[in-house]
Amino acid sequence: MPLLQFTPNGIYCEAGDFYIDPVRAVQRAVITHGHSDHARSGHASYFAHRDSEPVLKTRLGKNISLRTEKYGVPVTINGVTISLHPAGHIIGSSQVRVDYQGEVWVAAGDYKLENDRVCQPFETVRCNTFITEATFALPIYRWPDQDLVFAEINRWWKQNQSEGKTSVLNAYSLGKAQRILHHLDYSTGPVFCHPSVETMNQSLREFGIPVPKVNLLDADVRPEELRRGLVITPVSGKGSPFMTQFEPYSVAFASGWMAVSKRRNWQAFDRGFILSDHADWPALNKAVIDSRADKIIVTHGTEGIFSRWLREQGFDAEDA
Ligand SMILES: [Zn+2]
Ligand SMILES: [Zn+2]
């Protein structure tokens, strides 16, 4: 029996009787990070990195049974030793190292190798079997250096301001939004966050995780302030009723998907900034090599293509 198995409930460790990022309600859930496709409600108990606590409690409720740990601290569950290691994806994101009788598996969850200077950077963890994500596992995905992207965003904002337009930047409320907030040029003008973004910011701040202070986007904001300002909001493009309050505006989206020029919903945005919290093609390959694993299991994205590529490179690789 493999140490970790892929079951309809999620990744299961039979020896330790726990799941990693389970998709259905289970007794014992180890959660890699707070994004909703990984951290679901209904589990009897949760284990996660301590910086995931504000996110999990905001999203899943204050009363969940949650145990947290720092990175690298071994915890034994039914004789199986697990420890969390930085995945560099968002605040609190973790790779899960599972060690049973000397056999080591790492489930990396979502990860990126570039240091975003917000969350702790990805740590290479050697293992026998490495479970990698494959969200952007195609050779076309190669991210520009983030400093270039942030310079572009700040230039775009100044340009809009000089034209009397509100800058509306779409970004996911957990992870991307905070990463952008850490890299804005606040000398340009005021920054406003949609309530769903600001709720997340505030729960992180209350927990002691630094997030720059910004303005809440509410009915009191004056139009002339908006025109100088930059608004961060979850995804809403041109034509959505929410956007009328910002007219005239320029609306942009910050995402790895912006690297694909032909996506259908692109027309809803004036600008796209290529900014991803996932590893790009070179980084996925590097992570696989650095793991020194004998076996690679690919999941969460374009797995078929990536696992075949890895086999062609001589790896023992398969899809989950
Ligand atoms: Zn994620
Ligand atoms: Zn994910």
Short mmCIF file of C-alpha atoms and ligand atoms in Angstrom, two decimals:
data_model
loop_
_atom_site.label_atom_id
_atom_site.label_comp_id
_atom_site.label_asym_id
_atom_site.label_seq_id
_atom_site.Cartn_x
_atom_site.Cartn_y
_atom_site.Cartn_z
CA MET A 1 0.00 0.00 0.00
CA PRO A 2 1.55 3.35 -0.98
CA LEU A 3 2.09 5.75 1.92
CA LEU A 4 -0.28 8.28 0.33
CA GLN A 5 -3.17 7.25 -1.89
CA PHE A 6 -5.46 9.25 -4.13
CA THR A 7 -9.03 8.53 -3.09
CA PRO A 8 -12.38 10.17 -3.90
CA ASN A 9 -12.07 11.99 -0.56
CA GLY A 10 -8.62 13.34 -1.37
CA ILE A 11 -5.03 12.33 -0.63
CA TYR A 12 -5.18 9.71 2.11
CA CYS A 13 -2.53 8.35 4.46
CA GLU A 14 -3.84 5.03 5.69
CA ALA A 15 -1.04 4.44 8.19
CA GLY A 16 -1.76 7.76 9.86
CA ASP A 17 -5.48 7.84 9.04
CA PHE A 18 -5.49 11.43 7.80
CA TYR A 19 -6.22 13.26 4.57
CA ILE A 20 -4.36 16.10 2.87
CA ASP A 21 -6.69 18.81 1.48
CA PRO A 22 -9.70 16.45 1.49
CA VAL A 23 -12.57 17.32 -0.81
CA ARG A 24 -15.23 15.57 1.30
CA ALA A 25 -15.82 15.74 5.02
CA VAL A 26 -13.33 13.57 6.95
CA GLN A 27 -12.18 13.05 10.52
CA ARG A 28 -8.65 14.37 10.20
CA ALA A 29 -7.65 16.95 7.59
CA VAL A 30 -4.17 18.33 6.97
CA ILE A 31 -4.59 21.57 5.04
CA THR A 32 -1.84 22.92 2.81
CA HIS A 33 -3.29 26.45 2.57
CA GLY A 34 -6.41 28.56 2.81
CA HIS A 35 -7.62 28.66 -0.80
CA SER A 36 -11.13 27.29 -1.06
CA ASP A 37 -10.24 24.35 -3.32
CA HIS A 38 -7.89 23.09 -0.58
CA ALA A 39 -9.48 24.21 2.68
CA ARG A 40 -13.08 23.00 2.79
CA SER A 41 -15.59 23.06 5.56
CA GLY A 42 -17.03 20.05 7.39
CA HIS A 43 -13.95 18.22 8.65
CA ALA A 44 -13.93 17.07 12.27
CA SER A 45 -10.38 18.35 12.83
CA TYR A 46 -7.88 20.47 10.97
CA PHE A 47 -4.12 20.68 11.04
CA ALA A 48 -2.35 23.54 9.26
CA HIS A 49 0.47 26.05 9.51
CA ARG A 50 -0.09 28.68 12.17
CA ASP A 51 -0.22 31.53 9.63
CA SER A 52 -3.18 29.80 8.00
CA GLU A 53 -5.22 30.22 11.17
CA PRO A 54 -6.72 33.67 10.43
CA VAL A 55 -7.64 32.57 6.91
CA LEU A 56 -9.17 29.24 7.94
CA LYS A 57 -11.15 30.81 10.76
CA THR A 58 -12.39 33.62 8.53
CA ARG A 59 -13.45 31.21 5.82
CA LEU A 60 -14.57 28.13 7.77
CA GLY A 61 -15.71 29.62 11.06
CA LYS A 62 -14.16 30.50 14.41
CA ASN A 63 -15.23 27.20 15.99
CA ILE A 64 -13.42 24.71 13.78
CA SER A 65 -11.17 22.29 15.65
CA LEU A 66 -7.79 23.53 14.47
CA ARG A 67 -4.30 22.59 15.49
CA THR A 68 -1.47 24.63 14.04
CA GLU A 69 2.29 24.32 13.96
CA LYS A 70 5.30 26.26 12.77
CA TYR A 71 7.31 25.12 9.77
CA GLY A 72 9.59 22.15 10.28
CA VAL A 73 8.13 20.92 13.56
CA PRO A 74 7.54 17.15 13.48
CA VAL A 75 4.14 15.97 14.64
CA THR A 76 3.29 12.30 15.04
CA ILE A 77 -0.14 10.98 14.08
CA ASN A 78 -0.66 7.24 14.65
CA GLY A 79 3.06 6.62 14.26
CA VAL A 80 3.38 8.68 11.07
CA THR A 81 5.51 11.79 11.35
CA ILE A 82 4.35 14.82 9.43
CA SER A 83 5.88 18.27 9.18
CA LEU A 84 4.98 21.39 7.23
CA HIS A 85 7.46 23.21 5.00
CA PRO A 86 7.13 26.52 3.16
CA ALA A 87 5.48 26.24 -0.25
CA GLY A 88 5.91 29.92 -1.15
CA HIS A 89 2.38 30.08 -2.59
CA ILE A 90 0.45 32.31 -0.14
CA ILE A 91 0.65 33.16 3.54
CA GLY A 92 0.85 29.96 5.59
CA SER A 93 1.06 27.69 2.54
CA SER A 94 2.78 24.41 3.23
CA GLN A 95 4.22 21.34 1.67
CA VAL A 96 3.35 18.33 3.78
CA ARG A 97 6.23 15.97 4.50
CA VAL A 98 5.07 12.53 5.54
CA ASP A 99 7.60 10.15 7.04
CA TYR A 100 6.70 6.56 7.93
CA GLN A 101 9.35 4.02 8.84
CA GLY A 102 11.96 5.93 6.85
CA GLU A 103 9.92 6.38 3.70
CA VAL A 104 9.33 10.05 2.91
CA TRP A 105 6.63 11.54 0.74
CA VAL A 106 6.09 15.24 0.12
CA ALA A 107 2.73 16.59 -1.02
CA ALA A 108 3.67 20.06 -2.21
CA GLY A 109 0.16 21.50 -2.55
CA ASP A 110 0.17 24.72 -4.58
CA TYR A 111 3.63 26.25 -4.70
CA LYS A 112 5.92 28.72 -6.40
CA LEU A 113 9.68 29.14 -6.22
CA GLU A 114 9.92 32.91 -6.66
CA ASN A 115 10.21 34.70 -3.34
CA ASP A 116 7.21 37.04 -3.26
CA ARG A 117 8.54 38.77 -0.11
CA VAL A 118 5.18 38.24 1.57
CA CYS A 119 5.09 34.58 2.51
CA GLN A 120 8.02 32.40 3.47
CA PRO A 121 9.88 31.23 0.34
CA PHE A 122 9.61 27.66 -0.95
CA GLU A 123 11.90 25.18 0.74
CA THR A 124 13.30 22.18 -1.10
CA VAL A 125 12.47 19.01 0.82
CA ARG A 126 14.13 15.82 -0.31
CA CYS A 127 11.88 12.82 -0.48
CA ASN A 128 11.28 9.43 -2.06
CA THR A 129 8.02 10.46 -3.68
CA PHE A 130 7.13 14.03 -4.64
CA ILE A 131 3.53 15.03 -5.38
CA THR A 132 3.59 18.14 -7.54
CA GLU A 133 0.85 20.42 -8.76
CA ALA A 134 0.62 21.18 -12.48
CA THR A 135 -1.54 24.30 -12.78
CA PHE A 136 0.82 25.94 -15.28
CA ALA A 137 2.71 22.87 -16.47
CA LEU A 138 3.18 23.86 -20.10
CA PRO A 139 6.36 25.29 -21.66
CA ILE A 140 4.49 28.48 -22.65
CA TYR A 141 4.25 29.49 -18.99
CA ARG A 142 7.34 31.46 -17.99
CA TRP A 143 6.77 34.30 -15.59
CA PRO A 144 8.52 37.63 -15.93
CA ASP A 145 10.44 38.82 -12.89
CA GLN A 146 7.91 40.13 -10.39
CA ASP A 147 9.74 43.45 -9.96
CA LEU A 148 9.13 44.19 -13.64
CA VAL A 149 5.45 43.37 -13.23
CA PHE A 150 5.04 45.58 -10.17
CA ALA A 151 6.83 48.43 -11.97
CA GLU A 152 4.34 47.98 -14.82
CA ILE A 153 1.39 48.06 -12.42
CA ASN A 154 2.65 51.22 -10.75
CA ARG A 155 3.23 52.88 -14.16
CA TRP A 156 -0.25 51.90 -15.33
CA TRP A 157 -1.73 53.47 -12.20
CA LYS A 158 0.16 56.77 -12.75
CA GLN A 159 -0.86 56.84 -16.39
CA ASN A 160 -4.55 56.33 -15.54
CA GLN A 161 -4.33 58.98 -12.87
CA SER A 162 -2.96 61.50 -15.37
CA GLU A 163 -5.96 60.72 -17.59
CA GLY A 164 -8.43 61.10 -14.72
CA LYS A 165 -9.28 57.39 -14.69
CA THR A 166 -9.74 55.08 -11.74
CA SER A 167 -7.34 52.14 -11.78
CA VAL A 168 -9.24 48.94 -10.99
CA LEU A 169 -7.04 45.92 -10.46
CA ASN A 170 -8.62 42.50 -10.17
CA ALA A 171 -6.86 40.01 -7.95
CA TYR A 172 -7.93 37.09 -5.76
CA SER A 173 -8.74 38.25 -2.26
CA LEU A 174 -6.34 35.84 -0.57
CA GLY A 175 -2.72 35.83 -1.65
CA LYS A 176 -2.59 37.89 -4.81
CA ALA A 177 -4.22 40.94 -3.26
CA GLN A 178 -1.79 41.07 -0.34
CA ARG A 179 1.17 40.44 -2.61
CA ILE A 180 0.17 43.42 -4.75
CA LEU A 181 -0.44 45.60 -1.70
CA HIS A 182 3.13 44.97 -0.58
CA HIS A 183 4.51 46.27 -3.87
CA LEU A 184 2.44 49.36 -4.67
CA ASP A 185 3.93 52.84 -4.86
CA TYR A 186 1.85 54.55 -2.17
CA SER A 187 3.19 57.98 -3.12
CA THR A 188 0.98 57.82 -6.22
CA GLY A 189 -2.38 58.07 -4.49
CA PRO A 190 -4.91 56.33 -2.26
CA VAL A 191 -5.51 52.57 -2.40
CA PHE A 192 -8.96 51.09 -1.89
CA CYS A 193 -9.90 47.48 -1.28
CA HIS A 194 -13.22 45.78 -1.93
CA PRO A 195 -14.81 44.63 1.36
CA SER A 196 -14.04 40.96 0.66
CA VAL A 197 -10.36 41.81 0.20
CA GLU A 198 -10.27 44.13 3.20
CA THR A 199 -11.93 41.49 5.42
CA MET A 200 -9.07 39.16 4.60
CA ASN A 201 -6.49 41.94 5.11
CA GLN A 202 -7.96 42.78 8.47
CA SER A 203 -8.01 39.22 9.77
CA LEU A 204 -4.35 38.86 8.77
CA ARG A 205 -3.42 42.15 10.47
CA GLU A 206 -5.26 41.18 13.65
CA PHE A 207 -3.24 37.98 13.72
CA GLY A 208 0.00 39.98 13.41
CA ILE A 209 0.74 39.36 9.75
CA PRO A 210 1.73 42.68 8.18
CA VAL A 211 -0.55 43.99 5.44
CA PRO A 212 -0.25 47.65 4.39
CA LYS A 213 -3.02 49.88 5.65
CA VAL A 214 -5.47 50.76 2.88
CA ASN A 215 -8.92 52.31 2.56
CA LEU A 216 -12.10 50.30 2.58
CA LEU A 217 -14.09 50.76 -0.60
CA ASP A 218 -17.48 51.92 0.65
CA ALA A 219 -20.21 54.39 -0.22
CA ASP A 220 -18.34 57.28 1.45
CA VAL A 221 -15.46 57.28 -1.00
CA ARG A 222 -15.54 60.44 -3.11
CA PRO A 223 -15.30 60.12 -6.91
CA GLU A 224 -12.33 62.50 -7.14
CA GLU A 225 -10.42 60.27 -4.70
CA LEU A 226 -11.24 57.21 -6.78
CA ARG A 227 -9.89 58.89 -9.89
CA ARG A 228 -6.49 59.31 -8.22
CA GLY A 229 -6.70 55.93 -6.65
CA LEU A 230 -6.16 52.26 -7.25
CA VAL A 231 -8.91 49.80 -6.35
CA ILE A 232 -8.23 46.14 -5.63
CA THR A 233 -11.25 43.93 -6.14
CA PRO A 234 -11.93 40.25 -6.80
CA VAL A 235 -12.77 39.42 -10.36
CA SER A 236 -15.19 41.80 -12.08
CA GLY A 237 -14.56 43.11 -15.55
CA LYS A 238 -16.03 45.66 -17.94
CA GLY A 239 -19.77 45.61 -18.16
CA SER A 240 -20.39 44.33 -14.64
CA PRO A 241 -22.75 46.66 -12.72
CA PHE A 242 -20.19 46.93 -9.93
CA MET A 243 -17.84 48.76 -12.29
CA THR A 244 -20.10 51.72 -13.11
CA GLN A 245 -19.16 53.52 -9.87
CA PHE A 246 -15.58 53.84 -11.16
CA GLU A 247 -16.24 55.45 -14.54
CA PRO A 248 -14.07 56.51 -16.21
CA TYR A 249 -11.71 53.66 -15.41
CA SER A 250 -9.07 51.30 -16.67
CA VAL A 251 -9.53 47.74 -15.48
CA ALA A 252 -6.79 45.13 -15.27
CA PHE A 253 -6.37 41.57 -14.09
CA ALA A 254 -3.28 40.19 -12.40
CA SER A 255 -2.94 36.44 -12.98
CA GLY A 256 -0.79 33.76 -14.53
CA TRP A 257 -3.61 33.17 -16.99
CA MET A 258 -2.75 36.54 -18.52
CA ALA A 259 0.16 34.74 -20.19
CA VAL A 260 -2.36 33.15 -22.56
CA SER A 261 -3.43 35.79 -24.99
CA LYS A 262 -6.50 34.07 -26.39
CA ARG A 263 -8.62 33.40 -23.36
CA ARG A 264 -12.21 34.31 -23.98
CA ASN A 265 -12.87 36.50 -20.96
CA TRP A 266 -9.85 38.68 -21.67
CA GLN A 267 -11.88 41.30 -23.49
CA ALA A 268 -13.34 42.30 -20.13
CA PHE A 269 -10.01 43.86 -19.18
CA ASP A 270 -7.99 46.75 -20.55
CA ARG A 271 -4.74 45.34 -19.23
CA GLY A 272 -3.35 42.04 -18.06
CA PHE A 273 -0.44 41.65 -15.69
CA ILE A 274 1.28 38.28 -15.57
CA LEU A 275 1.52 37.56 -11.88
CA SER A 276 1.07 34.08 -10.53
CA ASP A 277 1.35 32.39 -7.16
CA HIS A 278 2.01 29.08 -8.91
CA ALA A 279 5.28 27.74 -10.27
CA ASP A 280 5.84 28.30 -13.99
CA TRP A 281 7.23 25.64 -16.32
CA PRO A 282 10.93 26.11 -15.45
CA ALA A 283 10.13 26.25 -11.73
CA LEU A 284 8.02 23.07 -11.81
CA ASN A 285 10.88 21.27 -13.50
CA LYS A 286 13.38 22.65 -11.00
CA ALA A 287 11.24 21.62 -8.03
CA VAL A 288 10.95 18.08 -9.38
CA ILE A 289 14.70 17.79 -9.93
CA ASP A 290 15.58 19.36 -6.57
CA SER A 291 13.29 16.98 -4.67
CA ARG A 292 15.61 14.12 -5.76
CA ALA A 293 12.56 11.92 -5.56
CA ASP A 294 12.55 8.46 -7.12
CA LYS A 295 8.93 8.89 -8.03
CA ILE A 296 6.90 11.92 -9.11
CA ILE A 297 3.13 12.07 -8.94
CA VAL A 298 1.46 14.89 -10.87
CA THR A 299 -1.90 16.38 -9.95
CA HIS A 300 -3.97 19.61 -9.96
CA GLY A 301 -3.82 20.90 -13.54
CA THR A 302 -2.33 19.78 -16.83
CA GLU A 303 -1.03 16.53 -15.37
CA GLY A 304 -1.05 14.32 -18.46
CA ILE A 305 1.32 16.53 -20.39
CA PHE A 306 3.67 17.17 -17.50
CA SER A 307 3.97 13.54 -16.42
CA ARG A 308 4.68 12.44 -20.00
CA TRP A 309 7.34 15.15 -20.31
CA LEU A 310 8.90 13.99 -17.04
CA ARG A 311 8.96 10.37 -18.21
CA GLU A 312 10.69 11.51 -21.38
CA GLN A 313 13.30 13.14 -19.15
CA GLY A 314 13.84 9.81 -17.42
CA PHE A 315 11.71 10.31 -14.31
CA ASP A 316 9.40 7.70 -12.90
CA ALA A 317 6.36 9.95 -13.16
CA GLU A 318 2.64 9.32 -13.24
CA ASP A 319 -0.65 11.10 -12.80
CA ALA A 320 -2.50 10.91 -9.53
ZN ZN B 1 -3.85 27.92 -3.87
ZN ZN B 2 -5.02 24.99 -5.76
#
